[in-house]
GROMACS .gro file of C-alpha atoms in nm:
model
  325
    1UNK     CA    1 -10.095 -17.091   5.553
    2UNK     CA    2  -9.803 -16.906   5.365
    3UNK     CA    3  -9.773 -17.208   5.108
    4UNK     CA    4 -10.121 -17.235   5.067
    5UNK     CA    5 -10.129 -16.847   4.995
    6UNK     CA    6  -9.849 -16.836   4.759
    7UNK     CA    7 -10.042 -17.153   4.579
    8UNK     CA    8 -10.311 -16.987   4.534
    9UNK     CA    9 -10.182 -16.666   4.395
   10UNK     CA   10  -9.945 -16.883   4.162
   11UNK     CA   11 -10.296 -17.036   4.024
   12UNK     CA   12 -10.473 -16.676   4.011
   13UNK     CA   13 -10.195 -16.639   3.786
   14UNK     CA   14 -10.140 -16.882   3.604
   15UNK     CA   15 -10.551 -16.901   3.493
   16UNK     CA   16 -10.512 -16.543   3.416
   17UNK     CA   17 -10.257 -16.600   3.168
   18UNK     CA   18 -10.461 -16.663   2.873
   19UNK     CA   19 -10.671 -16.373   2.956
   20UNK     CA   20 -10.360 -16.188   2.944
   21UNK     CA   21 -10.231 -16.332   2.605
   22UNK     CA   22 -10.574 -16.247   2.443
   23UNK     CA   23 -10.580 -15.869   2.511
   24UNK     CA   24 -10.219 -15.892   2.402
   25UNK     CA   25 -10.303 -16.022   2.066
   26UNK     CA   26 -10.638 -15.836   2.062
   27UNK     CA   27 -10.410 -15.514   2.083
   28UNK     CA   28 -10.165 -15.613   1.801
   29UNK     CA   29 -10.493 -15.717   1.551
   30UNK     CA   30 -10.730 -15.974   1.532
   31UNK     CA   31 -10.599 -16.302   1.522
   32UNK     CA   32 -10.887 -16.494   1.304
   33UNK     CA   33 -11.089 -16.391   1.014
   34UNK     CA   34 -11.344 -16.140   1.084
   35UNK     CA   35 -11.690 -16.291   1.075
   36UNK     CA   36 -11.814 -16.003   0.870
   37UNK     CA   37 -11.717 -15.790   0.560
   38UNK     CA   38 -11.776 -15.436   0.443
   39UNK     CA   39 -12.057 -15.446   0.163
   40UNK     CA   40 -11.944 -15.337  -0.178
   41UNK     CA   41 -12.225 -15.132  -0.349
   42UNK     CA   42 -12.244 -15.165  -0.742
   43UNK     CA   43 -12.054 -14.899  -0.921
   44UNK     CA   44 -12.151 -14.557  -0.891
   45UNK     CA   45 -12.264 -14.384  -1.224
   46UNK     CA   46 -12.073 -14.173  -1.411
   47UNK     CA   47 -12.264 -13.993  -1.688
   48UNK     CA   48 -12.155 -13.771  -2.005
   49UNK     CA   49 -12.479 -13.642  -2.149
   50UNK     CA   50 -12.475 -13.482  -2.512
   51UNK     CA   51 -12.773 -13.252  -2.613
   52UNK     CA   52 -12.852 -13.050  -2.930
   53UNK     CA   53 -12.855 -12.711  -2.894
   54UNK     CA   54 -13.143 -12.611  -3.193
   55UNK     CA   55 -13.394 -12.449  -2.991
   56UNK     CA   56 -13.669 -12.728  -3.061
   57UNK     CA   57 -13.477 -12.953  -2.900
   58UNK     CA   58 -13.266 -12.816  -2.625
   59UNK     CA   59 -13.544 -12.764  -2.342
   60UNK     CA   60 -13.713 -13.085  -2.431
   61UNK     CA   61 -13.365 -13.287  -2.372
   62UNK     CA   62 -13.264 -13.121  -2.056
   63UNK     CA   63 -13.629 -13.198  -1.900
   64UNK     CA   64 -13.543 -13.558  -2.027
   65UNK     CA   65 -13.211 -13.557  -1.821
   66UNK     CA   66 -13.409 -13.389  -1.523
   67UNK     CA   67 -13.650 -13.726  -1.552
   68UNK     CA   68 -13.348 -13.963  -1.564
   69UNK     CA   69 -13.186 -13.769  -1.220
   70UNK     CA   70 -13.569 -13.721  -1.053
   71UNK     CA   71 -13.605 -14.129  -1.071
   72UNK     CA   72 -13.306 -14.259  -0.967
   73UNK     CA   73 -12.954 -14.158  -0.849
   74UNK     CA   74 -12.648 -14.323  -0.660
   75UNK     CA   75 -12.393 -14.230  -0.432
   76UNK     CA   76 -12.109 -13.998  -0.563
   77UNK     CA   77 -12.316 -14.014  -0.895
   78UNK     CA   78 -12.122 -13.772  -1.161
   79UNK     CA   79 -12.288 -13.591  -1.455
   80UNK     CA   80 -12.162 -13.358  -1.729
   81UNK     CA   81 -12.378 -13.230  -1.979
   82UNK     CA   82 -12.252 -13.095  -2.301
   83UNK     CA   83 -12.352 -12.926  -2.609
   84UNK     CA   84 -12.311 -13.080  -2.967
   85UNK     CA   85 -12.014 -12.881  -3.081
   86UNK     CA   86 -11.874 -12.838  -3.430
   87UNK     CA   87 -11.519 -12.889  -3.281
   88UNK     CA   88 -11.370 -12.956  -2.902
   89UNK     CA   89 -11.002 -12.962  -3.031
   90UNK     CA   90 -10.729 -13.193  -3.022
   91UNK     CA   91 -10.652 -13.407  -2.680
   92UNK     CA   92 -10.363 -13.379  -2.532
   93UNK     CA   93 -10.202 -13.684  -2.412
   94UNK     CA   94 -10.028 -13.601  -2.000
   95UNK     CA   95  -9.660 -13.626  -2.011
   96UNK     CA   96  -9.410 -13.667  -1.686
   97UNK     CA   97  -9.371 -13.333  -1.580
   98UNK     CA   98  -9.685 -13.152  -1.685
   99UNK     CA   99  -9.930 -12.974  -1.530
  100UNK     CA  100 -10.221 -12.786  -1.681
  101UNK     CA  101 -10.075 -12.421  -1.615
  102UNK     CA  102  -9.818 -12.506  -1.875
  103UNK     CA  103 -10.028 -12.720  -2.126
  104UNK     CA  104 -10.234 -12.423  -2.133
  105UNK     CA  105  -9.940 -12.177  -2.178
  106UNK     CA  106  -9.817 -12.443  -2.497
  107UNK     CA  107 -10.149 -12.407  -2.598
  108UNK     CA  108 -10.202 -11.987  -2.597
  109UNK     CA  109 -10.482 -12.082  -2.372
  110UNK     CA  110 -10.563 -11.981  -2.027
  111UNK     CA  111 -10.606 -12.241  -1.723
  112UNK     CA  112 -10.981 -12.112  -1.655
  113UNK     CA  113 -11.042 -12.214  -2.095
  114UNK     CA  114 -10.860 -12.611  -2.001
  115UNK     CA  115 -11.078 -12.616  -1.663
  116UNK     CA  116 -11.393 -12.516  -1.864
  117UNK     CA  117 -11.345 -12.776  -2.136
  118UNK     CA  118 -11.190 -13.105  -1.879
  119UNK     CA  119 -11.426 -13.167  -1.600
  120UNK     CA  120 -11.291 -13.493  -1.553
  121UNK     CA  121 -11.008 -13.358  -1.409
  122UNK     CA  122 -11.158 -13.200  -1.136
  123UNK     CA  123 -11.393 -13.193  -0.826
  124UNK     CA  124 -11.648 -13.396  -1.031
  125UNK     CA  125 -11.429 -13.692  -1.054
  126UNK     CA  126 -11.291 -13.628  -0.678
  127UNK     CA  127 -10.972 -13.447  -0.811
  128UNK     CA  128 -10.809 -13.112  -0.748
  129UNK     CA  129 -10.710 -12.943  -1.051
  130UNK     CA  130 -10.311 -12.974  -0.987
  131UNK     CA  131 -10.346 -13.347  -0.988
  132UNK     CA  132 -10.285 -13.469  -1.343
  133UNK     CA  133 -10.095 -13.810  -1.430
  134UNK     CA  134  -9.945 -13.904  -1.720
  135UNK     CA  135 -10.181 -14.093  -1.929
  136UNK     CA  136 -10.459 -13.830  -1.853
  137UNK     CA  137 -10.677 -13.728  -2.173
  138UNK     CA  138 -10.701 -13.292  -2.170
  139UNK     CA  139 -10.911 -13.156  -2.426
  140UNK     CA  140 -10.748 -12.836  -2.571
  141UNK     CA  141 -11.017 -12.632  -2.690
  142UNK     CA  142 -10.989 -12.472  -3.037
  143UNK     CA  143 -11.226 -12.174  -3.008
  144UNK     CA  144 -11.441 -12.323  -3.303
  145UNK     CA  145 -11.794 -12.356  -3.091
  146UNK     CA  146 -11.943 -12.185  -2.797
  147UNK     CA  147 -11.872 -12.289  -2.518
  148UNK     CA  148 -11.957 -12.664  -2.481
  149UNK     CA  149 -11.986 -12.769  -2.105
  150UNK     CA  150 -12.314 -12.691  -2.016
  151UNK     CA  151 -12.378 -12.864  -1.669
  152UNK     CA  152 -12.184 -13.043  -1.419
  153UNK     CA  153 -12.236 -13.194  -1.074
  154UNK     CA  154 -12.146 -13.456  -0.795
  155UNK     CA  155 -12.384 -13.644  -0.586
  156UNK     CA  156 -12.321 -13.659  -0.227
  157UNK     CA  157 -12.130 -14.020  -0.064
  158UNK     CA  158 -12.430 -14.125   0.091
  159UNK     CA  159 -12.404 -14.347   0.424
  160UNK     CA  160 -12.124 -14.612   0.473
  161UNK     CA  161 -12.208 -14.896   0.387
  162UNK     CA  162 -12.320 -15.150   0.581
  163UNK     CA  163 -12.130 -15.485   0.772
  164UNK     CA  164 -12.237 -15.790   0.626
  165UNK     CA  165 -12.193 -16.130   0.797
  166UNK     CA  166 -11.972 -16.393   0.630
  167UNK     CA  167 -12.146 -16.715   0.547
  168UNK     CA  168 -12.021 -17.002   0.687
  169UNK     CA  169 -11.842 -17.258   0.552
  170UNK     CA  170 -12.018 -17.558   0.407
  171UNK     CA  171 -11.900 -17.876   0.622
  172UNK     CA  172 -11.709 -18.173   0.429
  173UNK     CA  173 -11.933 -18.513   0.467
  174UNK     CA  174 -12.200 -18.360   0.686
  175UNK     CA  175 -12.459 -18.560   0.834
  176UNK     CA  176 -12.818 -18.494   0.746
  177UNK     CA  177 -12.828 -18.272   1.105
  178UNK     CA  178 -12.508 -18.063   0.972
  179UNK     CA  179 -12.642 -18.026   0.613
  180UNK     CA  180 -12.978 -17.949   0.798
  181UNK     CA  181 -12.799 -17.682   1.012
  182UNK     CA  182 -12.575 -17.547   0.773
  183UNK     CA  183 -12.901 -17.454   0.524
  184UNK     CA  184 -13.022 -17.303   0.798
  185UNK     CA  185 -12.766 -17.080   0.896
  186UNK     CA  186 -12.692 -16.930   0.538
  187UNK     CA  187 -13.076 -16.829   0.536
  188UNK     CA  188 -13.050 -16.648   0.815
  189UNK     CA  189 -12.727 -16.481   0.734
  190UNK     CA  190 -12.859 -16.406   0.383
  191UNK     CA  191 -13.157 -16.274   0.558
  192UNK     CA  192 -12.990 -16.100   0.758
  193UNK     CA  193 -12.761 -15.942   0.502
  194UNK     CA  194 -13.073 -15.869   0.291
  195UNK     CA  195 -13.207 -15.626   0.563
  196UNK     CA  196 -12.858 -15.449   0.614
  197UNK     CA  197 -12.839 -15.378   0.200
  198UNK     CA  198 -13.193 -15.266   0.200
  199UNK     CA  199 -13.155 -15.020   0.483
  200UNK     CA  200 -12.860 -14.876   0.382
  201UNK     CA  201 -13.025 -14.844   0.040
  202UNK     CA  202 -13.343 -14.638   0.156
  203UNK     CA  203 -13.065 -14.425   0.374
  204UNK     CA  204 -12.906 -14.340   0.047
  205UNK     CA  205 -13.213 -14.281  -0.156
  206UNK     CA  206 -13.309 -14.054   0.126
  207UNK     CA  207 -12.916 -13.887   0.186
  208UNK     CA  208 -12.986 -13.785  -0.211
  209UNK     CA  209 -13.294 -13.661  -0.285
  210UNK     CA  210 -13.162 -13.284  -0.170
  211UNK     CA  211 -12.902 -13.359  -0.429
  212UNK     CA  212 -13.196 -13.458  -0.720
  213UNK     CA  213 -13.430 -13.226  -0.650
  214UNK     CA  214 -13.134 -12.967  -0.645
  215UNK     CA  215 -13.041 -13.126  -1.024
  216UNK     CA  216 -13.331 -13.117  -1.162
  217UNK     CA  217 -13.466 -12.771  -1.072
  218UNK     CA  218 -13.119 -12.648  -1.227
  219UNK     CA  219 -13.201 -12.854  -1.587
  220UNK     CA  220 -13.538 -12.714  -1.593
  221UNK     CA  221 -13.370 -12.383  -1.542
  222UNK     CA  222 -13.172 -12.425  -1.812
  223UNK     CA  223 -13.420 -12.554  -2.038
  224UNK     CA  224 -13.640 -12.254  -1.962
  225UNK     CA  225 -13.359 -12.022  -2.063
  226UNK     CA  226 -13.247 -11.951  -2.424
  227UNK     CA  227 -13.070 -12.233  -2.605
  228UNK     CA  228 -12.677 -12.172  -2.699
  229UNK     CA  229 -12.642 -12.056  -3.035
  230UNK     CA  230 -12.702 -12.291  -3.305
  231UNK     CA  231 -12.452 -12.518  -3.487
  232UNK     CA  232 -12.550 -12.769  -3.786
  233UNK     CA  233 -12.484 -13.108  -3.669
  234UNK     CA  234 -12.322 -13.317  -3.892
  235UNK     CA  235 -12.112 -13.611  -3.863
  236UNK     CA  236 -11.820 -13.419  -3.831
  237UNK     CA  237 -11.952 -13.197  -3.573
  238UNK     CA  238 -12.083 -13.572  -3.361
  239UNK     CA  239 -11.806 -13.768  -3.395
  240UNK     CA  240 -11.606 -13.484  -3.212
  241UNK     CA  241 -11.850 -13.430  -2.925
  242UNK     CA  242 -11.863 -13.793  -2.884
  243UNK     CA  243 -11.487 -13.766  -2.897
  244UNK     CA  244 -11.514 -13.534  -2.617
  245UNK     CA  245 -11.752 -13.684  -2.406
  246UNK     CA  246 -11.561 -14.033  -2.394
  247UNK     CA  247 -11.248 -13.848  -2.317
  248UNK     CA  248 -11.398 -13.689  -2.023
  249UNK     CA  249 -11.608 -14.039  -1.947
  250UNK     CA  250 -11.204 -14.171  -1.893
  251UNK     CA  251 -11.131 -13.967  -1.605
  252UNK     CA  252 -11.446 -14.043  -1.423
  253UNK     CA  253 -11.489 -14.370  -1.214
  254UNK     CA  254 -11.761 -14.622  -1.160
  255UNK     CA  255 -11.990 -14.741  -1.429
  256UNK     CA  256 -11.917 -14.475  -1.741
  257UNK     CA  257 -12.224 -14.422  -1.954
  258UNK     CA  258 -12.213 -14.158  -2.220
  259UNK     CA  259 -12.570 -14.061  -2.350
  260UNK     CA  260 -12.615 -13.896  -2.671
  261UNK     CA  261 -12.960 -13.699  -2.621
  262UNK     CA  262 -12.963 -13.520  -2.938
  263UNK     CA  263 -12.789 -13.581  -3.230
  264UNK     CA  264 -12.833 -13.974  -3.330
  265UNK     CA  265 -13.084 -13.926  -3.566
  266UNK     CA  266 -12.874 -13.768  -3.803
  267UNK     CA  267 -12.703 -14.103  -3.829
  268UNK     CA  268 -12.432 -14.366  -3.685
  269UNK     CA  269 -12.077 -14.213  -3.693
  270UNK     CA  270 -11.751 -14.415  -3.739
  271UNK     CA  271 -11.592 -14.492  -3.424
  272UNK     CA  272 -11.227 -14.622  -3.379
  273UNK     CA  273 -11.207 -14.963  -3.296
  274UNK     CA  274 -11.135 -15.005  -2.866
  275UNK     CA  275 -11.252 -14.642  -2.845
  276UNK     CA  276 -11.533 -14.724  -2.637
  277UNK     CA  277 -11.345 -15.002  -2.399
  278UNK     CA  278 -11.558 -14.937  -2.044
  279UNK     CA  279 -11.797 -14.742  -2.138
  280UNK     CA  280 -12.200 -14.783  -2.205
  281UNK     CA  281 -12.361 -14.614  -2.496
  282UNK     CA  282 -12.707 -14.489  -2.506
  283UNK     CA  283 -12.857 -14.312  -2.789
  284UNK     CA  284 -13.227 -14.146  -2.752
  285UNK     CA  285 -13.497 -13.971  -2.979
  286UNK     CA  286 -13.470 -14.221  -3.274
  287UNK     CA  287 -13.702 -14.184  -3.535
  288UNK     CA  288 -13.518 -14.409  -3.758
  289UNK     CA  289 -13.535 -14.792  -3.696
  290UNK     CA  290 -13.226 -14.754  -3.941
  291UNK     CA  291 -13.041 -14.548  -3.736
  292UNK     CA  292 -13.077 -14.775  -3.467
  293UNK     CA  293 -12.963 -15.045  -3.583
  294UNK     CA  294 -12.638 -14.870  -3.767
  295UNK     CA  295 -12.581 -14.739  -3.410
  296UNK     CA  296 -12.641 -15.063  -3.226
  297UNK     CA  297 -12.334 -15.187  -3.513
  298UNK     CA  298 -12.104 -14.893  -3.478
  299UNK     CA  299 -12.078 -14.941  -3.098
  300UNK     CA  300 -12.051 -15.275  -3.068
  301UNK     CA  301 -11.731 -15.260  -3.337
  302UNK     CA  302 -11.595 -15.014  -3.083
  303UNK     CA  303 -11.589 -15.241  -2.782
  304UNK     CA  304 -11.892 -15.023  -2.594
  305UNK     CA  305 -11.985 -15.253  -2.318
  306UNK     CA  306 -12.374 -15.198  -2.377
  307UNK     CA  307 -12.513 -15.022  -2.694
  308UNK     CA  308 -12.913 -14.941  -2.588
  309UNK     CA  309 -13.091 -14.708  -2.915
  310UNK     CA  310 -13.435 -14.553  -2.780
  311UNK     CA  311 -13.701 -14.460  -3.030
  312UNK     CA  312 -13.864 -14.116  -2.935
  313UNK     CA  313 -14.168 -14.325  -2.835
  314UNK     CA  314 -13.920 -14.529  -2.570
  315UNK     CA  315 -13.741 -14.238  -2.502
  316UNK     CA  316 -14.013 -14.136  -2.281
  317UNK     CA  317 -14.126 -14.450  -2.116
  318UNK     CA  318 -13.757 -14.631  -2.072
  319UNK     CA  319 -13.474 -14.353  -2.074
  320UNK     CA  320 -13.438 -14.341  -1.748
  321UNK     CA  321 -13.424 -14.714  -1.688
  322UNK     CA  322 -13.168 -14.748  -1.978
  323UNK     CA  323 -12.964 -14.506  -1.804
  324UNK     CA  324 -12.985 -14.638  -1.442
  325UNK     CA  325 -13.016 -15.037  -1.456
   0.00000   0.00000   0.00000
């Protein structure tokens, strides 16, 4: 009876053993591939919106950007709205060992006039003010306009996003059961994917209305409220805003899209070749099929990755699309 005991205890454990080994390797990380994957939404949108300041056109172009934000926004969507400026300044290229307390003492300028004039370098592009790199672009304001930044704000994360299920592998030399199988498989996994993308999807578009709503009510406000005092725009005056707005577009991340509201129809301006490497150009309110086209050519010799020109007609039927496809 003793041997027959001790028998069966050594067989308790010796089927036990692999039991064992699996929560051992289950506790130091999984020991095959995952059969799913985190889903990676498209970028988020990160928009630099210039508008004209002349009173005929300042309300009309913020109720245009209140459109664009009331159809359609992302997660951690960024916007900053500026004014068509005369000047913005020079931009400072970051060195190893500064900080923006002591470009701004270099300067004669406080930190509150560098904060005012480089939103990219804060909340709005996830960053705390003390956290500059060299590389980073600072505009250093020269006093010459008002001041230019006339809006800025960051959409909420939104939900995580959803586990997807890996499809499997197509088998090598399958029989027509296998090939049969296999097809049938990927639908459902596709299917099933489909549904996980499209909830999470409505869960953002629900997580940011607050946001949009919030957004929009503050552009009407602003539109409703006197325009900034009035600077001719020329094509010194728009080359430097758009100066501006891609410098700020570079310290903002996901899909950069700077938006000239006002301002294009008083003509294409000379941009430096590369200047526009990563980021989208849209220009709206054309009146001139001319200026379009000298627009559409100006970008595309600075490496934009899109160049979309809006008549005023399709300003108001596809601005919003132009901006969020």
């Amino acid at each position: 009876m003793k041997s027959r005991s001790g028998q069966a205890r050594r067989n308790r454990l010796f089927y036990s053993l692999p039991a064992i080994l699996a929560l051992a390797v289950a506790g130091c990380g999984p020991a095959t591939l995952s059969n799913t994957q985190t889903y990676k939404p498209p970028p988020t949108l990160a928009l630099v919106v210039l508008v004209d300041p002349a009173s005929d056109k300042y309300a009309q172009e913020l109720q245009e950007l209140a459109g664009v934000v009331s159809a359609e926004a992302s997660p951690g969507e960024a916007i900053v709205v500026l004014t068509v400026q005369p000047s913005f300044g020079q931009v400072y290229l970051v060195r190893q060992g500064d900080n923006l307390s002591s470009i701004a003492a270099a300067h004669g300028l406080t930190l509150g006039d560098l904060e005012k004039s480089n939103a990219q370098l804060g909340p709005v592009a996830g960053r705390n003010w003390t956290w500059i790199h060299p590389g980073d672009r600072v505009i250093i304001p020269n006093g010459a306009g008002q001041e230019p930044l006339l809006f800025v704000s960051r959409a909420p994360a939104g939900p995580p996003p959803p586990e997807l299920v890996r499809l499997p592998q197509e088998p090598t030399n399958p029989t027509d059961y296998q090939r049969a199988q296999y097809t049938h498989a990927v639908a459902s996994d596709n299917a099933t994917n489909q549904g996980r993308i499209d909830a999470w999807r409505a869960a953002a578009a629900t997580s940011l209305q607050p946001w949009q709503q919030q957004v929009a009510a503050e552009l009407d406000r602003k539109a409703s409220s006197p325009a900034p005092p009035y600077h001719v725009i020329d094509g010194h005056a728009l080359a430097s805003s758009i100066s501006a707005g891609v410098a700020t577009l570079g310290g903002l991340p996901g899909r950069r899209l700077l938006l000239l509201l006002g301002g294009g129809e008083h003509g294409a301006v000379a941009l430096d070749p590369g200047s526009f490497a990563n980021v989208n150009l849209v220009v709206a309110n054309l009146a001139d099929p001319t200026a379009a086209a000298s627009w559409t050519a100006s970008g595309t010799k600075a490496g934009a990755v899109s160049v979309t020109t809006l008549n005023t007609a399709l300003t108001q039927l596809q601005l919003a699309q132009a901006v969020n496809r």
